[in-house]
Short mmCIF file of C-alpha atoms in Angstrom, two decimals:
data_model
loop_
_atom_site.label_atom_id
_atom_site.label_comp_id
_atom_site.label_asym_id
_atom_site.label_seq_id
_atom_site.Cartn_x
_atom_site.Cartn_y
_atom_site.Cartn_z
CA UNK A 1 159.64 114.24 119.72
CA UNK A 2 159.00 110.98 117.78
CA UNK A 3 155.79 110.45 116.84
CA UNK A 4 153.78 108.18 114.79
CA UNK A 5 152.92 109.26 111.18
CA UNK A 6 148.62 108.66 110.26
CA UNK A 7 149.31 105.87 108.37
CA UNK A 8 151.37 104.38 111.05
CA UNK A 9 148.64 105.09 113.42
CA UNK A 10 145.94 103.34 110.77
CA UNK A 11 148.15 100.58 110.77
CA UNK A 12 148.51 99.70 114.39
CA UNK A 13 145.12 99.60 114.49
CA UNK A 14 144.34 97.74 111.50
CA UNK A 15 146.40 94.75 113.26
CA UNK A 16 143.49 94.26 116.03
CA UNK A 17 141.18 93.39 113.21
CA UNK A 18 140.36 90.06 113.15
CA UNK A 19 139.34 87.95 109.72
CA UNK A 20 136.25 88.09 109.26
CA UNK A 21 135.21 91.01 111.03
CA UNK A 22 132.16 93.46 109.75
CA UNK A 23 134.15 96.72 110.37
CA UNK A 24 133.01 100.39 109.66
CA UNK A 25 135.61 103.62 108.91
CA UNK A 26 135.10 106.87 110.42
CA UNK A 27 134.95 109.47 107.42
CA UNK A 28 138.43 110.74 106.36
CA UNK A 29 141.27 109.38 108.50
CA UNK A 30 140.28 106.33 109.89
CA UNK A 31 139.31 105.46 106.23
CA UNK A 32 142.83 104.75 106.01
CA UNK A 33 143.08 101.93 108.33
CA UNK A 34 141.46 99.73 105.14
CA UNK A 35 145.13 99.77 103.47
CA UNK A 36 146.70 97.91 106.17
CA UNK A 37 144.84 94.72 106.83
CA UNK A 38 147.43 91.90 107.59
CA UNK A 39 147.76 89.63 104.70
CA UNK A 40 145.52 86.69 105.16
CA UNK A 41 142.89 88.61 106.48
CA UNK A 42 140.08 89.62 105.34
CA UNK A 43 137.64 92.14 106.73
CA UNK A 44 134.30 93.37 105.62
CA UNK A 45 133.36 97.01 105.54
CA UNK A 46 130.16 98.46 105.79
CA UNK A 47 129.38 102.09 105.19
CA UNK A 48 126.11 103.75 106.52
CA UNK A 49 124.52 104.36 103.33
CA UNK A 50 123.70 101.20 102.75
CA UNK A 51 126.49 98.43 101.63
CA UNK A 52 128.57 96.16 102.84
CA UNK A 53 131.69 94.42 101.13
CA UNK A 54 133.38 97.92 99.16
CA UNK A 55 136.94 98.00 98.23
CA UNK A 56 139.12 100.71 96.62
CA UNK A 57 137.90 103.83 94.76
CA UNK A 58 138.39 103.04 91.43
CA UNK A 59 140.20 104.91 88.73
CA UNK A 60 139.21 108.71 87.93
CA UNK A 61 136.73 108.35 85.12
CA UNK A 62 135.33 105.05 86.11
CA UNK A 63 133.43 106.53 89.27
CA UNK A 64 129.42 105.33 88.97
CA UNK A 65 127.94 108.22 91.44
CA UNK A 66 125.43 105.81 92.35
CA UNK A 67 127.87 103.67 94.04
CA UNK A 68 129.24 105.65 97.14
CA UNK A 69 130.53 105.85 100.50
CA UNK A 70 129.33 107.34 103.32
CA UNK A 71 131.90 110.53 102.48
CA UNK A 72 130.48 110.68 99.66
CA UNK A 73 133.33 109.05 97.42
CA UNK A 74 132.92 106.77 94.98
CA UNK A 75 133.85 103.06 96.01
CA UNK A 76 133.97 99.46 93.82
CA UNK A 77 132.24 96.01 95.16
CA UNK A 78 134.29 93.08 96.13
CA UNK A 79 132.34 90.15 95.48
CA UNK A 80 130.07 89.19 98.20
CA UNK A 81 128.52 92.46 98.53
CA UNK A 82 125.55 94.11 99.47
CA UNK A 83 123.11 96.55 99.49
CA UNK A 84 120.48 97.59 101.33
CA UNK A 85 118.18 100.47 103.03
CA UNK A 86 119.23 103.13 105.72
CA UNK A 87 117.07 101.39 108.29
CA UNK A 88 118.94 98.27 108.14
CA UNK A 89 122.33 99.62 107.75
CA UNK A 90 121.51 101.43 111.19
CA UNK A 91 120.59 98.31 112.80
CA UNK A 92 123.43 96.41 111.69
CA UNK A 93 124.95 99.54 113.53
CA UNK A 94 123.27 99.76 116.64
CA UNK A 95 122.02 96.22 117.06
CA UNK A 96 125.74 95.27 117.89
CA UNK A 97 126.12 93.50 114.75
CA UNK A 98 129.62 95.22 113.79
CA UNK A 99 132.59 93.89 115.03
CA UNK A 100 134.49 97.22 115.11
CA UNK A 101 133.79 100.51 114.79
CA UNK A 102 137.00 103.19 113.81
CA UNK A 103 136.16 106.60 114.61
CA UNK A 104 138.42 110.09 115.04
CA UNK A 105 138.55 112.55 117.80
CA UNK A 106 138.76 115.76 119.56
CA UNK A 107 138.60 114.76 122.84
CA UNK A 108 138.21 111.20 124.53
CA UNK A 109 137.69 111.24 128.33
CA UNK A 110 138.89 108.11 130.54
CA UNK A 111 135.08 107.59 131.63
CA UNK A 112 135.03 106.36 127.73
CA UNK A 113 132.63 109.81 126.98
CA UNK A 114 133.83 110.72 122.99
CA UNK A 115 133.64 114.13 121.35
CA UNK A 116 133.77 114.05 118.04
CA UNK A 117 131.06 116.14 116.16
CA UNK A 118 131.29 119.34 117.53
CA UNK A 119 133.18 121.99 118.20
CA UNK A 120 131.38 124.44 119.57
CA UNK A 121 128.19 126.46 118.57
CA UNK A 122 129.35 128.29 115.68
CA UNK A 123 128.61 127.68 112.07
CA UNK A 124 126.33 124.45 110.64
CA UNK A 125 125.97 121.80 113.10
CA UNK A 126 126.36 118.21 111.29
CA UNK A 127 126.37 115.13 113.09
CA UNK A 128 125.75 112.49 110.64
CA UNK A 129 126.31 108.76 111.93
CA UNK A 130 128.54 109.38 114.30
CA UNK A 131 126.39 109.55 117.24
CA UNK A 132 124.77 106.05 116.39
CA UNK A 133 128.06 104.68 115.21
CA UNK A 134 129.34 105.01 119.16
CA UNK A 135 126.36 102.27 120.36
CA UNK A 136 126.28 98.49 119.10
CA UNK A 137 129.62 97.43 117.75
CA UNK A 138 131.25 95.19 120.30
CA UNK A 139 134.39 97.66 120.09
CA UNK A 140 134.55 101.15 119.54
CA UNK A 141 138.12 102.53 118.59
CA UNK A 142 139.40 106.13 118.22
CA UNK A 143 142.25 106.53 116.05
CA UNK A 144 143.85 110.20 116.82
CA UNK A 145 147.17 111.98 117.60
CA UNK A 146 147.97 111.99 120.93
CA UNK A 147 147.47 115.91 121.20
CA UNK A 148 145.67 118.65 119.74
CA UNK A 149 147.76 120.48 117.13
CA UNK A 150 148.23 123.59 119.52
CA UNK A 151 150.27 120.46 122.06
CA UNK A 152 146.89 120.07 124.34
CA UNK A 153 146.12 116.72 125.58
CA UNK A 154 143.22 115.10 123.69
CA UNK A 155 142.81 112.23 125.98
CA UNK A 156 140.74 113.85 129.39
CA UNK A 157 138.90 113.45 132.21
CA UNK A 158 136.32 115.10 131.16
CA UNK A 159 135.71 116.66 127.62
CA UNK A 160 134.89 119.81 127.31
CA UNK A 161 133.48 119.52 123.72
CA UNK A 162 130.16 118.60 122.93
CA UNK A 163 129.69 114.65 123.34
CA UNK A 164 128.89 111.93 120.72
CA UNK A 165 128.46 109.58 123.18
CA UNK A 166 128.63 108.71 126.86
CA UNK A 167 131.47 105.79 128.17
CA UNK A 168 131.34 104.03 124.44
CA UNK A 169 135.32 104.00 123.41
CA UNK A 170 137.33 101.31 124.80
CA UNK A 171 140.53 101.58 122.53
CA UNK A 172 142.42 104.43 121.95
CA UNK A 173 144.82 103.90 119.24
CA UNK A 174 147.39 107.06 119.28
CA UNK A 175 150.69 108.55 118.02
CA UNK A 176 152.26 107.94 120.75
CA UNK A 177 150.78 104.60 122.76
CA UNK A 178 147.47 102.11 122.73
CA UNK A 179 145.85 102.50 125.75
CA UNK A 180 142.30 100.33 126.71
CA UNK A 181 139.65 102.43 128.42
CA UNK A 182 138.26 100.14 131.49
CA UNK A 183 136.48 100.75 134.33
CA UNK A 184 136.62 104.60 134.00
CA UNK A 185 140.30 104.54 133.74
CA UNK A 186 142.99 104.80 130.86
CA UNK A 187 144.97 101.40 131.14
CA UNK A 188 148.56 101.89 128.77
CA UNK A 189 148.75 99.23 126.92
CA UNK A 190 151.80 99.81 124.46
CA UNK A 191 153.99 102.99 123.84
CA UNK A 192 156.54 104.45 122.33
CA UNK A 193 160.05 102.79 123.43
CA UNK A 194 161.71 106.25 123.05
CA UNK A 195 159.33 107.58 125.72
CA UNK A 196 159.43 107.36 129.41
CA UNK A 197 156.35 106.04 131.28
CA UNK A 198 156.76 110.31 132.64
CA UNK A 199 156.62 112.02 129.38
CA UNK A 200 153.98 110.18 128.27
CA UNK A 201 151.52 111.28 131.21
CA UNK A 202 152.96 114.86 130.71
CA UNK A 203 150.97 114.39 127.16
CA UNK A 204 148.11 112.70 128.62
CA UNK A 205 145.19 114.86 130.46
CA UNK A 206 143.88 112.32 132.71
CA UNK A 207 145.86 109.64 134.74
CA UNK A 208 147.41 106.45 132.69
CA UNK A 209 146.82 103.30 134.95
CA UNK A 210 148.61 100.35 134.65
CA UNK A 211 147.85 96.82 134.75
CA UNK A 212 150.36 93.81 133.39
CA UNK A 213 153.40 95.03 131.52
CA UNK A 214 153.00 97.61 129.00
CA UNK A 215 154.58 96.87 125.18
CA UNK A 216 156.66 98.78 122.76
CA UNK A 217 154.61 100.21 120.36
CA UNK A 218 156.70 99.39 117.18
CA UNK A 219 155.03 99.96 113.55
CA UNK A 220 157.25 99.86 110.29
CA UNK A 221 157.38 102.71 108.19
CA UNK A 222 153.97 102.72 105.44
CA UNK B 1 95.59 100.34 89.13
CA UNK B 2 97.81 101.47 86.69
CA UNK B 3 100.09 104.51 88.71
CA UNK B 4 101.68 106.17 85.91
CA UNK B 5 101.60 109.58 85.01
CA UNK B 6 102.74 111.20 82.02
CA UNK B 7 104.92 114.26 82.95
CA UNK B 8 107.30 115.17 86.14
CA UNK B 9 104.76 118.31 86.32
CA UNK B 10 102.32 116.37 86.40
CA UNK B 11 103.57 114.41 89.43
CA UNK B 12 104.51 117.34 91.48
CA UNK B 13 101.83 119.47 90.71
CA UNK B 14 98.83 118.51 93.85
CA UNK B 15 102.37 119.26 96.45
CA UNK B 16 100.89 122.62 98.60
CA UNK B 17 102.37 125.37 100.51
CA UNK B 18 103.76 124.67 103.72
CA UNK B 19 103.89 120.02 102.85
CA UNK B 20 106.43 117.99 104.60
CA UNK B 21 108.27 116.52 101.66
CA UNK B 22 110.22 113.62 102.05
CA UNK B 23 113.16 114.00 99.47
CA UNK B 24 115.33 110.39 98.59
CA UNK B 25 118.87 110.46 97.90
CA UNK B 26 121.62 110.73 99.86
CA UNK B 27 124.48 113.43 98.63
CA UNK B 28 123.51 112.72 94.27
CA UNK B 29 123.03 109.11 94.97
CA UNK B 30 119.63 108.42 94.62
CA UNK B 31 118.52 111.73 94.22
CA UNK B 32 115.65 112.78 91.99
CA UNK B 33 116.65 115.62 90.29
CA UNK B 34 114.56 116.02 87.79
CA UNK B 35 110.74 115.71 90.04
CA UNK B 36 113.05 118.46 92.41
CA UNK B 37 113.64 120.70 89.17
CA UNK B 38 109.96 120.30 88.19
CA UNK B 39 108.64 121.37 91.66
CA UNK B 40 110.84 124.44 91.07
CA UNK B 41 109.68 125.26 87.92
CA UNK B 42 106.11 125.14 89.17
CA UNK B 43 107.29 127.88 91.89
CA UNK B 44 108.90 129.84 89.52
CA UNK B 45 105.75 129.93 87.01
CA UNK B 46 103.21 130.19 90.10
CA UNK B 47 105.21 131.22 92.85
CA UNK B 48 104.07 127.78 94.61
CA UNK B 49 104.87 125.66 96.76
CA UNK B 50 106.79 127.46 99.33
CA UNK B 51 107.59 127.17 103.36
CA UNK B 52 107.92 123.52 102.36
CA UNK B 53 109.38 121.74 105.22
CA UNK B 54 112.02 118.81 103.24
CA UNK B 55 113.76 115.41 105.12
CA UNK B 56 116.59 114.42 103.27
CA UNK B 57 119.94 113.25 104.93
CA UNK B 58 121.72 116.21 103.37
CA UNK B 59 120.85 120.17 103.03
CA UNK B 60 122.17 120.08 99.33
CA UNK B 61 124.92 120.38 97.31
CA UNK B 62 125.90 123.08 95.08
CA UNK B 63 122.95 124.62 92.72
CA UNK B 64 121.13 121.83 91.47
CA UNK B 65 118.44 119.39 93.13
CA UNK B 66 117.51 120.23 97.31
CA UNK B 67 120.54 123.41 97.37
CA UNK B 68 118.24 124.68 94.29
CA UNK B 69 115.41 124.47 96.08
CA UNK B 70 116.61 126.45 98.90
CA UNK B 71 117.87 128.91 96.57
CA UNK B 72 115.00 129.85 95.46
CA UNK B 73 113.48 130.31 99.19
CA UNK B 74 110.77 127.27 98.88
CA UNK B 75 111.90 125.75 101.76
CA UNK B 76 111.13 126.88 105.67
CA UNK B 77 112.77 123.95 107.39
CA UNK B 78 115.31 121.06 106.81
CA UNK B 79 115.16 117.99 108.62
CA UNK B 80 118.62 116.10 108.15
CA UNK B 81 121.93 114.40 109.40
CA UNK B 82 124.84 116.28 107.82
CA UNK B 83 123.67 119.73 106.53
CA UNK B 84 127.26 119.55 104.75
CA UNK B 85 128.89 118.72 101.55
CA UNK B 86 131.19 119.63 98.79
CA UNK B 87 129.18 123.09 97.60
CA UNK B 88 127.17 123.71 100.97
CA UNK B 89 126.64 127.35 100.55
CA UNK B 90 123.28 127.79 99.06
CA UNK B 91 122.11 126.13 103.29
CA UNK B 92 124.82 127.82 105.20
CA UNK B 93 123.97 130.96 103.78
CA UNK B 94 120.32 130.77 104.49
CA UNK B 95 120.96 128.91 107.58
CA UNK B 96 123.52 131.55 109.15
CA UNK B 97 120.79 134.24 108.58
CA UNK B 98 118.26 132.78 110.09
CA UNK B 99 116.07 132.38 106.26
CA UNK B 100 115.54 128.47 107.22
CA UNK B 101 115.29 126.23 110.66
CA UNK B 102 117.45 122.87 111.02
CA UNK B 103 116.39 120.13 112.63
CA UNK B 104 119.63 117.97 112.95
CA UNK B 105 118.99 114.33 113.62
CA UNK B 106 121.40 111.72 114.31
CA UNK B 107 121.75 109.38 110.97
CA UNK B 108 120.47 106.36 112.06
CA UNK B 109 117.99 108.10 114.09
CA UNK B 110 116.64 109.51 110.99
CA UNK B 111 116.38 106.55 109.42
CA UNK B 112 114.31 104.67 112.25
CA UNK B 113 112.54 107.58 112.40
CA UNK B 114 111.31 107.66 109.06
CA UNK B 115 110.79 103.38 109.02
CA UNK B 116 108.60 104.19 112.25
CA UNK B 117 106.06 106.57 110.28
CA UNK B 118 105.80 104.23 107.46
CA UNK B 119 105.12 101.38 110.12
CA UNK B 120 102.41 102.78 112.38
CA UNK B 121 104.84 103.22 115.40
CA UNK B 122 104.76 106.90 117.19
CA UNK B 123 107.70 106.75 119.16
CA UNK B 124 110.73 104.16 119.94
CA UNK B 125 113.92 103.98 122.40
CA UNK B 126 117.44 104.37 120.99
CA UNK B 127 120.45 104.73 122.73
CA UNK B 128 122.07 106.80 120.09
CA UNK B 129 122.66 110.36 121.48
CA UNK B 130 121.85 109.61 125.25
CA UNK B 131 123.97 112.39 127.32
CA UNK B 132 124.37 114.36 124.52
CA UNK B 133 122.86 117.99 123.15
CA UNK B 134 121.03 116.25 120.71
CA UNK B 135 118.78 114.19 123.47
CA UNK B 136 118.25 117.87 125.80
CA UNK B 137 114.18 117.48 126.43
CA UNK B 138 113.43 114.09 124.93
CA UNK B 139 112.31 111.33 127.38
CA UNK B 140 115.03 108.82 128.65
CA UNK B 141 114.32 105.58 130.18
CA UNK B 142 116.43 103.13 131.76
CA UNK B 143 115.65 98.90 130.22
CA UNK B 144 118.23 96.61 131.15
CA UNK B 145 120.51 98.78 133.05
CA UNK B 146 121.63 100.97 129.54
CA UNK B 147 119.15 104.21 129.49
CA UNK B 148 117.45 105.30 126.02
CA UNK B 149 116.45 108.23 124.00
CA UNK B 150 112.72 108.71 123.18
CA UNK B 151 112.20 109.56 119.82
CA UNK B 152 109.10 110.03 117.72
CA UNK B 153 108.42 109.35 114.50
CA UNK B 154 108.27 110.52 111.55
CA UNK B 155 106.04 111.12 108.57
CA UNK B 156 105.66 113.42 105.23
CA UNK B 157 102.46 114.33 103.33
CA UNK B 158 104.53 113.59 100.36
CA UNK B 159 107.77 111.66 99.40
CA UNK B 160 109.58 112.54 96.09
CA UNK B 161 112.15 109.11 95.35
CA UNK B 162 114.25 107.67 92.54
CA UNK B 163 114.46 104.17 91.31
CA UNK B 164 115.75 102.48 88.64
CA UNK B 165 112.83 99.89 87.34
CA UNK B 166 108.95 100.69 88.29
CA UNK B 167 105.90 98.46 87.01
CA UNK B 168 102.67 100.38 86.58
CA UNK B 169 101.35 98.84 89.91
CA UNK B 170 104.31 100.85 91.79
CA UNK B 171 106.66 97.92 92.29
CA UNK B 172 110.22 99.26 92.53
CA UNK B 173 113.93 98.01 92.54
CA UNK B 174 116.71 100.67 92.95
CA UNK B 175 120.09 100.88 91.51
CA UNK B 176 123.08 100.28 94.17
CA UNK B 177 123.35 102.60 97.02
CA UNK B 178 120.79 104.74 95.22
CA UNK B 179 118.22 103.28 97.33
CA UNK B 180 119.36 104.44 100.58
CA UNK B 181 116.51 106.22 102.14
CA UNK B 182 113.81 105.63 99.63
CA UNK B 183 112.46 102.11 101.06
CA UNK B 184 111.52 103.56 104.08
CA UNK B 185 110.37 107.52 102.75
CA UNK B 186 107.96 105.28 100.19
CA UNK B 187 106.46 104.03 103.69
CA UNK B 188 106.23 107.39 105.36
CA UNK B 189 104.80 109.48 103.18
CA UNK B 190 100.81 110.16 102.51
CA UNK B 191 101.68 110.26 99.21
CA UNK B 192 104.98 108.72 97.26
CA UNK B 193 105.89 109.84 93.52
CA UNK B 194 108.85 108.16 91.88
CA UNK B 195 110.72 108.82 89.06
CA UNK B 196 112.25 105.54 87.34
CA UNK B 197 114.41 104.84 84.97
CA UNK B 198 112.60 102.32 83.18
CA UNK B 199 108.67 102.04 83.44
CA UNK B 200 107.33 98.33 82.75
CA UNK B 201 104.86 96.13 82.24
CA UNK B 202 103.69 94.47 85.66
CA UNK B 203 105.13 90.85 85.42
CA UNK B 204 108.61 92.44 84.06
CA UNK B 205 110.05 92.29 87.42
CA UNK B 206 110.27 89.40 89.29
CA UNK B 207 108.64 89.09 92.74
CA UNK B 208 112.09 87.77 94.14
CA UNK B 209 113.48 90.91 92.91
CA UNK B 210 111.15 93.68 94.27
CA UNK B 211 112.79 95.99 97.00
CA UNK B 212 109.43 98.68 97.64
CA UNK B 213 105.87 96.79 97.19
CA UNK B 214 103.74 98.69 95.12
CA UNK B 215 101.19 99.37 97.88
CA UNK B 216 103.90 102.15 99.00
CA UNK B 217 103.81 104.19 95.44
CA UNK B 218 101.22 106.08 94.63
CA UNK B 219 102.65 107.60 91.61
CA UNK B 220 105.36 106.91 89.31
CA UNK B 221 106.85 108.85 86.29
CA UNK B 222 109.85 107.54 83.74
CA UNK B 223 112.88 109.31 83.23
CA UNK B 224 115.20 107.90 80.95
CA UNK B 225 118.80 108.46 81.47
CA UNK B 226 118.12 110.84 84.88
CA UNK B 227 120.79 113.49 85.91
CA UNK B 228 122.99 112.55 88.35
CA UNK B 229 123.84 115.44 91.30
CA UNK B 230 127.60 114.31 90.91
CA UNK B 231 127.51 114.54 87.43
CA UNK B 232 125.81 118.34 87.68
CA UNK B 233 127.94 119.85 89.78
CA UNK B 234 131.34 118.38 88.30
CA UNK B 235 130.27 120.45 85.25
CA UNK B 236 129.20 123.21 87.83
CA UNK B 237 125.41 123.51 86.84
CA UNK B 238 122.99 125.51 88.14
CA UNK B 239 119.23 125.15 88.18
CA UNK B 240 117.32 127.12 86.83
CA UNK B 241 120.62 128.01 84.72
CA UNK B 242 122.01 131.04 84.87
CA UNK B 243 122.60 133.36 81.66
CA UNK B 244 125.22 135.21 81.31
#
C-alpha cells in the first residue's frame, strides 16, 4: 500500500503553518516539519528550554553546548531571538501563547485524549514537556503513521496507553489522510487518492465522520 | 555584602546529609560541574553528604556532574522531568533496583513549581496532566468550565547554579540557554551558591542587564573557563576518573 514517507508527512503539515506563527516541535520527528515551511513564510520556534527564534544545527565542530534544544542538540539563533527562564517558556506554553504545537504519537483517540509518553510500566518513566505541551497552544497537531508498525490502528476510541492529555489534539496529520478531531469525532479531511473511503476505515480504529467533501491528500516527493 | 568565597569547597562545604539540593542545568547546559565535583570530593574524603534528595530536569548523563553523583550513592531521591539522556545508566541502574526514588514531574510543572517556592505561593492550578497518571491523588478543581491539577510547591535548602558574570553583591547574567532553570532555583532555595565565569566588581554589570537580583545569591565562587557536560562526555570522562 502507498503510503506517505516522514518527510512527506512533516511537510503536509508544515503547509497549515501560518507566517508568523510561534510554533514548537515535538522531539525527534516532528522536528522535521521545520524543513518544509512554504517559501515566504516565516515561523518562529520556541523550544522548552528557554528560546525562541533557533534555526539549523550548525556544522559539526561549531556546536556551543550552551546553546541547545530541548533534545538536547545543539541549534544556531536567527536574528530576533530570545532567551529566557523555564518558568516563562512554560507559560508561553500553557498560557495559549503558541500558535501550534507538533507532537508524535502512539495512540490518539477521537475524544481528542493523546498518548504519547508512555508505554507501559516498565523501565524509566520520562515525561518531559509533553504533558504541558498538550494545554495552551490554540492547535495541537499529531504528526504519526497511520498505524503502529505491527499494522494496528493508532487512531482509537479509546487509548489504551497511558494519557498525556485528555481531548487536546484537534489535527491529525497521517500517512495516509488529515483528519480534524471535533466534537468527539474523527472528521476526514483529505486522503490518499489511491485509497477508497473503505480501506481507509479498515486502518482507522474508531469511526471517520464526514462533513463537506474530503480532498486528495497530494504531497511532492522531499 | 561582598558574597564571594574563595574555593568550590568552600561553597559546598555547610550542604548536610539528607538537604534538598536544587541542581541548575538542563542536560550540560547550564550545569555546574565543577561545585557538583566538589560536593563529591567532600563525600569521598568524609563520606558526607549523602541521602541528598536533588531537582534537576534530568537524572544525569554519563559519569560526570548529577550521573556522578548518583554513582557514588549520595543521592536518595531525584525530582525531575526526563530521567533520560544520551549515557542514562548510572539512574536506570540505581533506579531499576530500587537504590533511589523518582519523583517524575511534568516539565513545565517543574518549573512553576520551583518559581512558586521562590515566590511565597504553596500551591497553584495547572491543567497540565489532568486525567492522567501523573495527577492520581492531587486535588482537581473545575474554574471556567476546564478542571485543574493542584500542585504544591516547591523549595530546596540549597541551590547549586551556573552563570556566566556575578558581581560580589550576587547579581547574575547567564550565558544563552544556560540559564534555564537557574532564575527560578536562585528563588527557591534557602541558600543559593553559584559558580560564574567571571566575578566583578559591583557596577560592572549594568542594571538593564541583570537576569537574577542579588538578593537571590547567597554565595558565589569564579570558575574560569568551567567544564561543559557535553564537552566531558564526548571525550567519555568520568568523575572521580578512573585509573586504569
Amino acid at each position: 500500500m502507498t503510503k506517505l514517507s516522514n518527510a512527506q508527512i512533516a511537510w503536509r503539515a508544515a503547509q497549515d503553518i501560518h507566517d508568523g506563527a510561534y510554533v514548537n516541535l515535538g522531539i525527534g520527528f516532528p522536528e522535521m516539519v521545520a524543513k518544509f515551511q512554504p517559501p515566504g513564510r516565516q515561523a518562529v520556534f520556541h523550544t522548552e528550554n528557554g528560546v525562541l527564534g533557533f534555526g539549523e544545527a550548525p556544522a559539526p565542530g561549531e556546536e556551543d553546548w550552551d546553546l541547545i534544544n530541548a533534545g538536547k542538540k545543539a541549534i544556531t539563533l536567527k536574528p530576533g531571538a530570545a532567551f529566557f527562564h523555564h518558568a516563562d517558556s512554560f507559560a508561553m506554553v500553557r498560557g495559549g501563547h503558541l500558535d501550534v504545537a507538533i507532537l508524535g504519537a502512539y495512540e490518539v483517540a477521537e475524544t481528542g485524549d493523546l498518548a504519547n509518553w508512555s508505554t507501559g510500566p516498565k523501565g524509566v518513566p520520562a515525561v518531559g514537556g509533553a504533558m504541558d505541551l498538550v494545554h495552551g497552544a490554540k492547535r495541537v497537531a499529531v504528526i504519526t503513521d497511520h498505524v503502529t508498525k505491527t499494522g494496528a490502528p493508532k487512531l482509537v476510541e479509546r487509548c489504551t496507553l497511558p494519557l498525556t492529555g485528555v481531548g487536546c489534539v484537534t489535527r491529525v496529520y497521517t500517512s495516509l489522510a488529515v483528519i480534524d478531531i471535533e466534537g468527539g469525532r474523527l472528521v476526514l479531511r483529505e486522503k490518499l487518492p489511491s485509497m477508497s473511503f473503505d480501506e481507509l476505515q479498515a486502518v482507522t480504529g474508531a469511526k471517520l465522520h464526514l462533513d463537506g467533501p474530503v480532498s486528495d491528500l497530494i504531497v511532492p516527493e522531499v | 555584602m561582598d558574597k564571594r568565597i574563595a574555593s568550590v569547597e568552600g561553597a559546598v562545604a555547610d550542604i548536610p546529609d539528607g538537604a534538598t539540593v536544587m541542581i541548575g542545568g538542563f542536560g550540560g547546559s547550564g550545569a555546574p560541574i565543577e561545585l557538583i565535583h566538589a560536593l563529591i570530593g567532600r563525600f569521598l574524603a568524609t563520606g558526607s553528604p549523602k541521602n541528598l534528595t536533588v531537582i534537576n530536569n534530568n537524572a544525569g548523563n554519563g559519569h560526570v556532574g548529577i550521573a556522578a553523583l548518583i554513582e557514588q550513592g549520595m543521592v536518595r531521591k531525584m525530582v525531575c522531568s526526563f530521567p533520560r539522556s544520551a549515557d542514562p545508566r548510572v539512574f536506570t541502574e540505581k533506579y531499576l533496583s530500587g537504590e533511589i526514588e523518582l519523583e517524575l514531574v511534568p516539565q513545565g510543572t517543574l518549573a512553576e513549581r520551583i518559581r512558586a517556592g521562590g515566590a511565597g505561593i504553596p500551591a497553584f492550578f495547572t491543567p497540565t496532566s489532568f486525567g492522567t497518571d501523573l495527577a492520581k491523588g492531587k486535588p482537581v478543581e473545575v474554574f471556567e468550565g476546564r478542571s485543574y491539577v493542584m500542585e504544591r510547591w516547591l523549595k530546596a535548602d540549597f541551590a547549586l547554579l551556573k552563570a556566566e558574570l556575578g558581581d560580589f553583591y550576587g547579581n547574575l547574567t547567564y550565558r544563552m540557554a544556560a540559564r534555564n532553570f537557574a532564575p527560578i532555583m536562585a528563588m527557591a532555595a534557602a541558600r543559593t551558591v553559584v559558580q560564574v565565569s567571571r566575578a566583578v566588581e559591583p557596577g560592572t554589570i549594568d542594571p538593564e542587564a541583570v537576569i537574577t537580583p542579588g538578593i537571590f545569591v547567597d554565595t558565589i565562587v569564579e570558575v574560569a573557563d568551567p567544564a561543559q557536560e557535553e564537552a566531558l562526555n564526548r571525550a567519555g570522562a568520568h568523575y572521580p576518573e578512573v585509573t586504569a
